[in-house]
Coordinates of C-alpha atoms (C1' of nucleotides) in Angstrom, one line a residue:
Chain A
M1 CA 138.7 107.6 139.9
A2 CA 137.8 110.9 141.2
I3 CA 134.2 111.2 141.0
S4 CA 132.0 114.8 141.0
K5 CA 131.5 116.6 144.3
K6 CA 127.7 115.7 143.8
S7 CA 128.1 112.6 144.2
A8 CA 131.9 112.4 145.9
S9 CA 131.9 108.5 148.6
I10 CA 128.7 107.4 147.4
Q11 CA 128.8 104.3 146.9
Q12 CA 125.3 103.2 146.3
V13 CA 122.8 105.5 144.9
E14 CA 119.0 106.3 145.3
P15 CA 117.6 106.5 141.2
D16 CA 117.0 110.2 140.0
E17 CA 113.5 110.0 141.8
K18 CA 112.6 113.1 138.9
E19 CA 112.9 110.3 136.2
P20 CA 113.3 113.1 133.2
T21 CA 111.5 111.5 129.8
S22 CA 112.8 114.3 127.8
V23 CA 115.6 117.2 127.4
A24 CA 114.1 120.1 128.1
G25 CA 115.7 122.5 130.1
L26 CA 118.9 121.1 129.3
V27 CA 121.4 122.6 126.6
L28 CA 121.1 120.0 124.4
E29 CA 117.5 121.9 123.9
N30 CA 119.6 124.8 122.8
R31 CA 122.6 122.2 120.0
L32 CA 121.1 122.8 116.7
G33 CA 122.5 120.1 115.3
Y34 CA 120.7 117.5 118.3
A35 CA 117.0 119.3 117.5
L36 CA 118.1 118.0 113.5
R37 CA 119.0 115.0 114.2
R38 CA 115.6 114.7 116.6
A39 CA 113.6 116.0 114.2
Q40 CA 115.0 114.1 111.0
L41 CA 114.5 110.7 112.6
A42 CA 110.4 111.9 113.7
V43 CA 110.1 113.9 109.7
F44 CA 111.5 109.7 108.2
K45 CA 109.9 107.7 110.8
H46 CA 107.4 108.6 109.0
F47 CA 108.6 109.1 104.9
N48 CA 109.5 105.4 106.3
E49 CA 105.3 104.0 106.8
A50 CA 104.1 105.8 104.3
M51 CA 106.7 104.1 102.0
Q52 CA 106.6 100.7 103.2
E53 CA 104.0 99.2 100.6
H54 CA 106.2 100.2 98.0
E55 CA 109.2 99.1 99.4
I56 CA 111.2 102.5 99.0
R57 CA 113.4 104.2 100.9
P58 CA 114.7 107.4 101.6
A59 CA 117.4 107.1 98.8
Q60 CA 115.4 105.5 96.0
F61 CA 112.4 108.1 96.6
S62 CA 114.8 111.0 95.9
S63 CA 117.5 108.7 92.8
L64 CA 113.8 108.2 91.3
V65 CA 112.8 112.1 91.8
V66 CA 116.4 113.3 90.4
I67 CA 116.3 110.5 87.7
E68 CA 113.3 111.8 86.4
G69 CA 114.1 115.5 86.9
Y70 CA 117.3 114.9 85.3
P71 CA 116.2 112.1 82.2
G72 CA 119.5 110.5 81.3
I73 CA 122.0 112.1 84.1
T74 CA 124.8 109.8 84.9
Q75 CA 126.0 108.2 88.2
T76 CA 129.0 110.4 88.3
N77 CA 126.4 113.3 88.0
L78 CA 123.4 111.6 90.8
A79 CA 125.6 110.8 92.6
K80 CA 127.0 115.2 93.3
V81 CA 123.3 115.7 93.0
L82 CA 122.5 114.2 96.1
D83 CA 125.9 115.0 97.7
I84 CA 126.6 110.7 98.0
D85 CA 129.5 108.5 96.9
P86 CA 129.7 106.6 93.8
P87 CA 129.9 103.1 95.3
R88 CA 126.3 104.0 97.0
I89 CA 125.0 105.0 93.9
V90 CA 125.7 101.3 92.1
S91 CA 123.5 99.2 94.7
L92 CA 120.8 101.6 94.5
I93 CA 120.2 101.8 90.7
N94 CA 121.2 97.5 90.4
N95 CA 117.8 97.7 93.1
L96 CA 115.7 100.0 90.7
E97 CA 117.3 98.0 87.9
E98 CA 116.0 95.3 89.3
R99 CA 112.7 96.5 90.2
G100 CA 112.0 97.6 86.3
L101 CA 111.9 101.3 87.8
A102 CA 114.7 102.3 86.0
L103 CA 117.7 101.7 83.7
R104 CA 121.4 102.4 82.7
V105 CA 121.8 103.3 78.7
R106 CA 125.8 103.3 77.6
C107 CA 126.5 106.4 76.5
K108 CA 127.7 106.2 72.3
R109 CA 130.6 109.3 73.1
D110 CA 131.7 108.4 77.0
K111 CA 131.3 104.3 76.8
R112 CA 132.5 105.1 80.6
S113 CA 129.4 106.3 81.3
H114 CA 125.5 105.5 81.6
G115 CA 122.4 107.1 81.6
I116 CA 120.5 106.8 84.5
F117 CA 116.0 106.8 82.7
L118 CA 112.9 106.3 84.6
S119 CA 109.9 103.3 82.5
K120 CA 107.1 104.4 82.3
K121 CA 106.3 102.0 85.1
G122 CA 109.4 104.3 88.0
E123 CA 107.6 107.5 86.1
A124 CA 103.6 106.0 87.6
L125 CA 105.3 105.1 90.7
T126 CA 107.0 108.2 91.6
E127 CA 103.8 110.6 90.8
Q128 CA 102.6 108.3 93.4
L129 CA 105.5 108.7 95.7
K130 CA 106.3 112.6 95.3
E131 CA 102.3 112.7 96.3
L132 CA 103.0 110.8 99.5
A133 CA 106.0 112.1 100.8
E134 CA 104.1 115.4 100.3
Q135 CA 101.4 114.3 102.6
S136 CA 104.1 112.5 104.8
D137 CA 105.9 115.4 105.5
I138 CA 102.6 118.0 106.8
D139 CA 101.8 114.3 108.3
A140 CA 105.5 114.6 110.7
T141 CA 105.1 118.5 111.3
Q142 CA 101.1 118.5 112.4
S143 CA 102.4 121.2 114.7
L144 CA 103.9 123.4 112.5
S145 CA 100.7 125.6 110.6
E146 CA 101.3 125.9 106.5
I147 CA 103.7 129.4 107.1
E148 CA 105.9 128.2 109.7
R149 CA 106.3 124.3 107.4
R150 CA 108.1 127.0 104.4
Q151 CA 109.9 129.1 107.1
L152 CA 111.4 125.9 108.5
L153 CA 112.0 124.6 104.2
S154 CA 114.0 127.8 103.3
L155 CA 116.3 127.9 106.7
L156 CA 116.7 124.1 106.4
V157 CA 117.9 125.2 102.3
K158 CA 120.1 128.0 103.0
I159 CA 122.1 125.8 105.4
Y160 CA 122.5 122.6 102.5
A161 CA 123.1 125.1 99.8
P162 CA 123.3 128.1 100.5
E163 CA 124.4 129.4 96.8
T164 CA 120.6 128.3 95.4
S165 CA 118.9 130.3 98.4
E166 CA 120.4 133.6 97.3
E167 CA 118.0 135.8 95.1
Chain B
M1 CA 110.9 96.8 79.6
A2 CA 109.0 99.8 78.9
I3 CA 111.2 103.3 78.8
S4 CA 109.9 106.4 78.5
K5 CA 109.0 108.1 76.1
K6 CA 111.7 110.8 76.4
S7 CA 114.0 108.1 75.0
A8 CA 112.0 106.3 73.9
S9 CA 113.8 103.8 71.3
I10 CA 117.2 105.7 72.6
Q11 CA 119.9 102.4 73.5
Q12 CA 123.2 105.2 73.3
V13 CA 122.7 108.5 74.4
E14 CA 124.3 111.8 75.2
P15 CA 125.2 112.1 78.6
D16 CA 123.0 115.0 80.0
E17 CA 124.7 118.2 78.7
K18 CA 123.0 120.4 82.4
E19 CA 125.8 118.8 84.3
P20 CA 123.1 119.2 87.4
T21 CA 125.3 119.9 90.6
S22 CA 122.6 120.2 93.0
V23 CA 118.6 119.8 93.7
A24 CA 117.3 122.4 92.6
G25 CA 114.0 122.9 90.9
L26 CA 113.4 119.4 91.5
V27 CA 110.3 118.6 93.5
L28 CA 112.5 117.2 96.5
E29 CA 114.2 120.8 97.4
N30 CA 110.5 121.5 98.8
R31 CA 110.5 117.8 100.7
L32 CA 111.2 119.0 104.1
G33 CA 112.6 115.0 104.8
Y34 CA 115.5 115.8 102.6
A35 CA 116.1 119.4 103.8
L36 CA 116.3 117.9 107.3
R37 CA 118.5 115.0 106.2
R38 CA 120.8 117.6 104.3
A39 CA 121.1 119.8 106.8
Q40 CA 121.7 117.6 109.4
L41 CA 124.9 115.8 108.1
A42 CA 126.4 119.5 106.8
V43 CA 125.9 120.8 110.4
F44 CA 127.3 117.2 112.0
K45 CA 130.4 117.1 109.9
H46 CA 130.6 120.5 111.6
F47 CA 129.7 118.7 114.9
N48 CA 132.4 116.3 114.2
E49 CA 135.8 118.1 113.1
A50 CA 134.8 120.0 116.3
M51 CA 135.2 117.2 118.0
Q52 CA 137.6 114.8 116.4
E53 CA 140.8 115.6 119.1
H54 CA 138.3 114.4 122.1
E55 CA 137.1 111.8 120.2
I56 CA 133.7 112.1 120.9
R57 CA 131.1 111.4 118.7
P58 CA 127.3 113.0 118.4
A59 CA 125.8 110.3 121.0
Q60 CA 128.4 111.0 123.7
F61 CA 127.9 114.3 123.5
S62 CA 124.3 114.0 124.7
S63 CA 125.0 111.7 126.9
L64 CA 126.8 113.4 128.6
V65 CA 125.1 116.7 128.8
V66 CA 121.8 114.6 129.8
I67 CA 124.3 112.7 132.7
E68 CA 125.6 116.0 133.8
G69 CA 121.8 117.7 134.1
Y70 CA 120.9 115.1 135.4
P71 CA 123.5 112.9 138.2
G72 CA 122.5 109.5 138.7
I73 CA 119.9 109.3 136.5
T74 CA 119.4 105.5 134.8
Q75 CA 120.5 103.7 132.0
T76 CA 117.0 103.3 131.0
N77 CA 115.7 107.0 131.7
L78 CA 118.6 107.9 129.6
A79 CA 117.5 106.0 126.9
K80 CA 113.9 107.8 127.0
V81 CA 115.7 110.9 127.0
L82 CA 117.5 110.5 123.9
D83 CA 115.1 108.4 122.5
I84 CA 117.7 105.5 121.9
D85 CA 117.4 102.0 122.3
P86 CA 118.9 100.5 125.7
P87 CA 120.8 97.6 123.7
R88 CA 122.9 100.8 122.8
I89 CA 123.2 102.6 125.5
V90 CA 125.4 100.3 127.1
S91 CA 128.0 100.0 125.3
L92 CA 127.8 104.2 124.8
I93 CA 128.1 104.4 128.5
N94 CA 130.7 101.0 128.5
N95 CA 133.5 103.4 126.1
L96 CA 132.4 106.6 128.9
E97 CA 133.2 104.4 131.8
E98 CA 136.8 103.1 130.2
R99 CA 137.9 106.5 129.3
G100 CA 137.1 108.1 132.4
L101 CA 134.5 110.5 131.8
A102 CA 131.8 108.3 133.9
L103 CA 130.9 105.7 136.1
R104 CA 127.9 103.7 136.8
V105 CA 127.1 103.4 140.3
R106 CA 124.7 100.1 141.9
C107 CA 121.3 101.5 143.0
K108 CA 121.3 100.1 146.4
R109 CA 117.3 100.4 146.4
D110 CA 116.7 98.7 143.5
K111 CA 120.5 97.2 142.7
R112 CA 119.1 95.9 138.7
S113 CA 120.1 99.4 137.9
H114 CA 122.5 102.0 137.7
G115 CA 123.0 105.7 138.4
I116 CA 125.6 107.2 135.9
F117 CA 127.3 110.2 137.2
L118 CA 130.7 111.9 136.0
S119 CA 134.0 111.7 136.7
K120 CA 135.4 115.4 137.2
K121 CA 137.7 114.7 134.4
G122 CA 133.8 114.0 132.3
E123 CA 132.6 117.4 133.5
A124 CA 135.3 119.4 132.8
L125 CA 135.4 117.3 128.9
T126 CA 131.9 118.4 129.3
E127 CA 132.0 121.8 130.4
Q128 CA 134.4 122.5 127.4
L129 CA 132.3 120.3 125.0
K130 CA 129.4 122.6 124.9
E131 CA 131.5 125.4 124.3
L132 CA 133.4 123.7 121.2
A133 CA 129.4 122.6 120.0
E134 CA 127.4 125.6 120.5
Q135 CA 131.0 127.1 118.3
S136 CA 130.2 124.6 115.5
D137 CA 126.5 124.8 115.4
I138 CA 127.0 128.6 114.3
D139 CA 130.7 127.9 111.9
A140 CA 127.6 125.4 110.1
T141 CA 124.7 127.9 109.8
Q142 CA 127.0 130.9 109.4
S143 CA 124.1 131.1 106.6
L144 CA 121.5 132.2 109.2
S145 CA 121.7 135.1 111.5
E146 CA 121.1 134.7 114.9
I147 CA 117.5 135.6 114.5
E148 CA 117.1 132.6 112.2
R149 CA 119.0 130.0 114.4
R150 CA 116.4 130.2 117.1
Q151 CA 114.1 130.2 114.6
L152 CA 115.2 127.0 113.3
L153 CA 115.6 125.7 116.9
S154 CA 112.2 126.4 117.6
L155 CA 110.5 125.4 114.3
L156 CA 112.4 121.1 115.6
V157 CA 111.5 121.7 118.8
K158 CA 108.3 122.0 117.8
I159 CA 108.5 118.9 115.8
Y160 CA 110.3 116.1 117.7
A161 CA 109.1 117.0 121.0
P162 CA 106.1 119.6 120.0
E163 CA 104.0 118.5 124.0
T164 CA 107.4 120.6 125.9
S165 CA 106.7 123.6 123.6
E166 CA 104.3 124.0 124.0
E167 CA 103.8 128.0 126.6
Chain C
dG1 C1' 107.5 81.2 146.3
dA2 C1' 105.3 80.9 141.9
dA3 C1' 105.2 83.8 138.4
dT4 C1' 105.6 87.5 136.5
dA5 C1' 107.7 92.1 135.2
dT6 C1' 112.4 95.3 134.9
dA7 C1' 117.8 96.9 134.1
dG8 C1' 120.9 95.6 132.5
dT9 C1' 122.8 92.6 128.8
dT10 C1' 125.5 90.3 124.6
dA11 C1' 124.6 88.5 120.5
dT12 C1' 123.4 88.6 116.2
dA13 C1' 121.7 90.7 111.8
dG14 C1' 120.4 94.2 109.3
dT15 C1' 121.5 98.7 107.3
dT16 C1' 124.9 102.8 105.6
dG17 C1' 128.6 105.1 105.0
dT18 C1' 133.6 105.0 104.3
dT19 C1' 137.7 103.7 102.2
dA20 C1' 140.7 101.8 99.1
dA21 C1' 141.3 98.9 94.9
dC22 C1' 140.2 97.8 90.3
dT23 C1' 139.0 97.7 85.1
dA24 C1' 137.5 100.0 80.9
dG25 C1' 137.6 103.3 78.3
dA26 C1' 139.3 108.3 77.7
dT27 C1' 142.6 111.7 77.4
dG28 C1' 146.7 114.2 76.2
dA29 C1' 152.1 115.1 75.2
dT30 C1' 155.5 113.9 72.6
Chain D
dA1 C1' 151.4 105.6 67.0
dT2 C1' 151.9 105.3 72.1
dC3 C1' 152.1 105.6 77.0
dA4 C1' 150.8 107.7 81.0
dT5 C1' 147.4 109.5 83.1
dC6 C1' 143.0 110.6 84.1
dT7 C1' 137.3 109.3 85.0
dA8 C1' 132.7 106.3 85.6
dG9 C1' 131.4 102.6 87.5
dT10 C1' 132.2 98.8 89.7
dT11 C1' 134.0 95.5 93.6
dA12 C1' 135.4 94.4 98.5
dA13 C1' 136.3 95.5 103.0
dC14 C1' 135.4 97.2 107.0
dA15 C1' 133.6 100.5 110.7
dA16 C1' 129.3 102.5 112.9
dC17 C1' 124.5 102.1 113.5
dT18 C1' 119.8 100.6 114.6
dA19 C1' 116.7 97.1 115.6
dT20 C1' 116.1 92.2 117.9
dA21 C1' 115.6 88.0 120.0
dA22 C1' 117.1 86.8 124.0
dC23 C1' 119.4 86.0 129.2
dT24 C1' 121.1 87.5 134.0
dA25 C1' 119.8 89.5 138.1
dT26 C1' 116.9 90.9 140.4
dA27 C1' 112.1 93.2 141.7
dT28 C1' 107.5 92.9 142.6
dT29 C1' 102.5 90.5 142.9
dC30 C1' 99.4 87.5 144.2

DNA sequence: GAATATAGTTATAGTTGTTAACTAGATGAT
DNA sequence: ATCATCTAGTTAACAACTATAACTATATTC
């Protein structure tokens, strides 16, 4: 195999003395996709730690919040709102139902579909989780001011839901 | 199970007439973690489409860029820079090596470690991919101005690498 | 040279995301 | 009506990613 001129004919080599430990200075640092991924992982790490004692995963949290906001929402609509595939919803709701946080109610008009509701327990937990989530966001973004945090949020919404951010 | 007063004693129910299709108006819209995830998925979708013909996945792209920037970097250091676990590096480099894009060179001073280099082919491809990636970022963020894009990038770097963004 | 540490690797399992196909019920046409 | 078609939810199979433990070969330290 032809190798780069920078190392041509080298068979054994010294390790890079610089011991790089970050992507600083590389093109990667200017790629939005990469930065989004790294930032998302960092923020989720905090989130998961905060939710650990309640055994709530990110997708479960967002489901709870959407069900709370739209009681009786169908699974199909929940999938649309969260932009995840219908099969994912099934195990998500199964889990919430098994834990007594949510329940399916068969819709009498269209017996194929189910309205999803929170139980009392689910509502109480969701209130608690929303506060934990807000605090987790702040903890994970200590290096940002409150203004920067709002700026960031608004830029992100423009990316994933450009329609709803026009006004 | 006790269910919320909003739906108490309802056994069969009408589907929500509003047919919600977004998280607009919910607390979720104000959660950084959620917004980051949604934005990241949207941007990666574009990225994957752009890279499809080259069969390059996000982690492969970032590996190529780091190796290009630090020729001879060891696998351990590559793992540190990308913040992924060492076992992930193995299959990543195996794949790049099988495709003739990169190669391992045993380090003579420490025969446990390998310096990773790009082949000529790998260098040429990486140049091409960097341009594709830049264009993909722009395509995925059509709703942002160039200034907003730079703002966003700088905010994200502050989150995932707060040290390197001080100046 | 014996104990300890490190680079890379292998194996494994848990989690997630994706797709295809199935069932039950709804809708629409003739 | 009845037949074909569509939709909601589900199941199952599978690919991708992440995390962990354990193994090997070398290096380092005492």
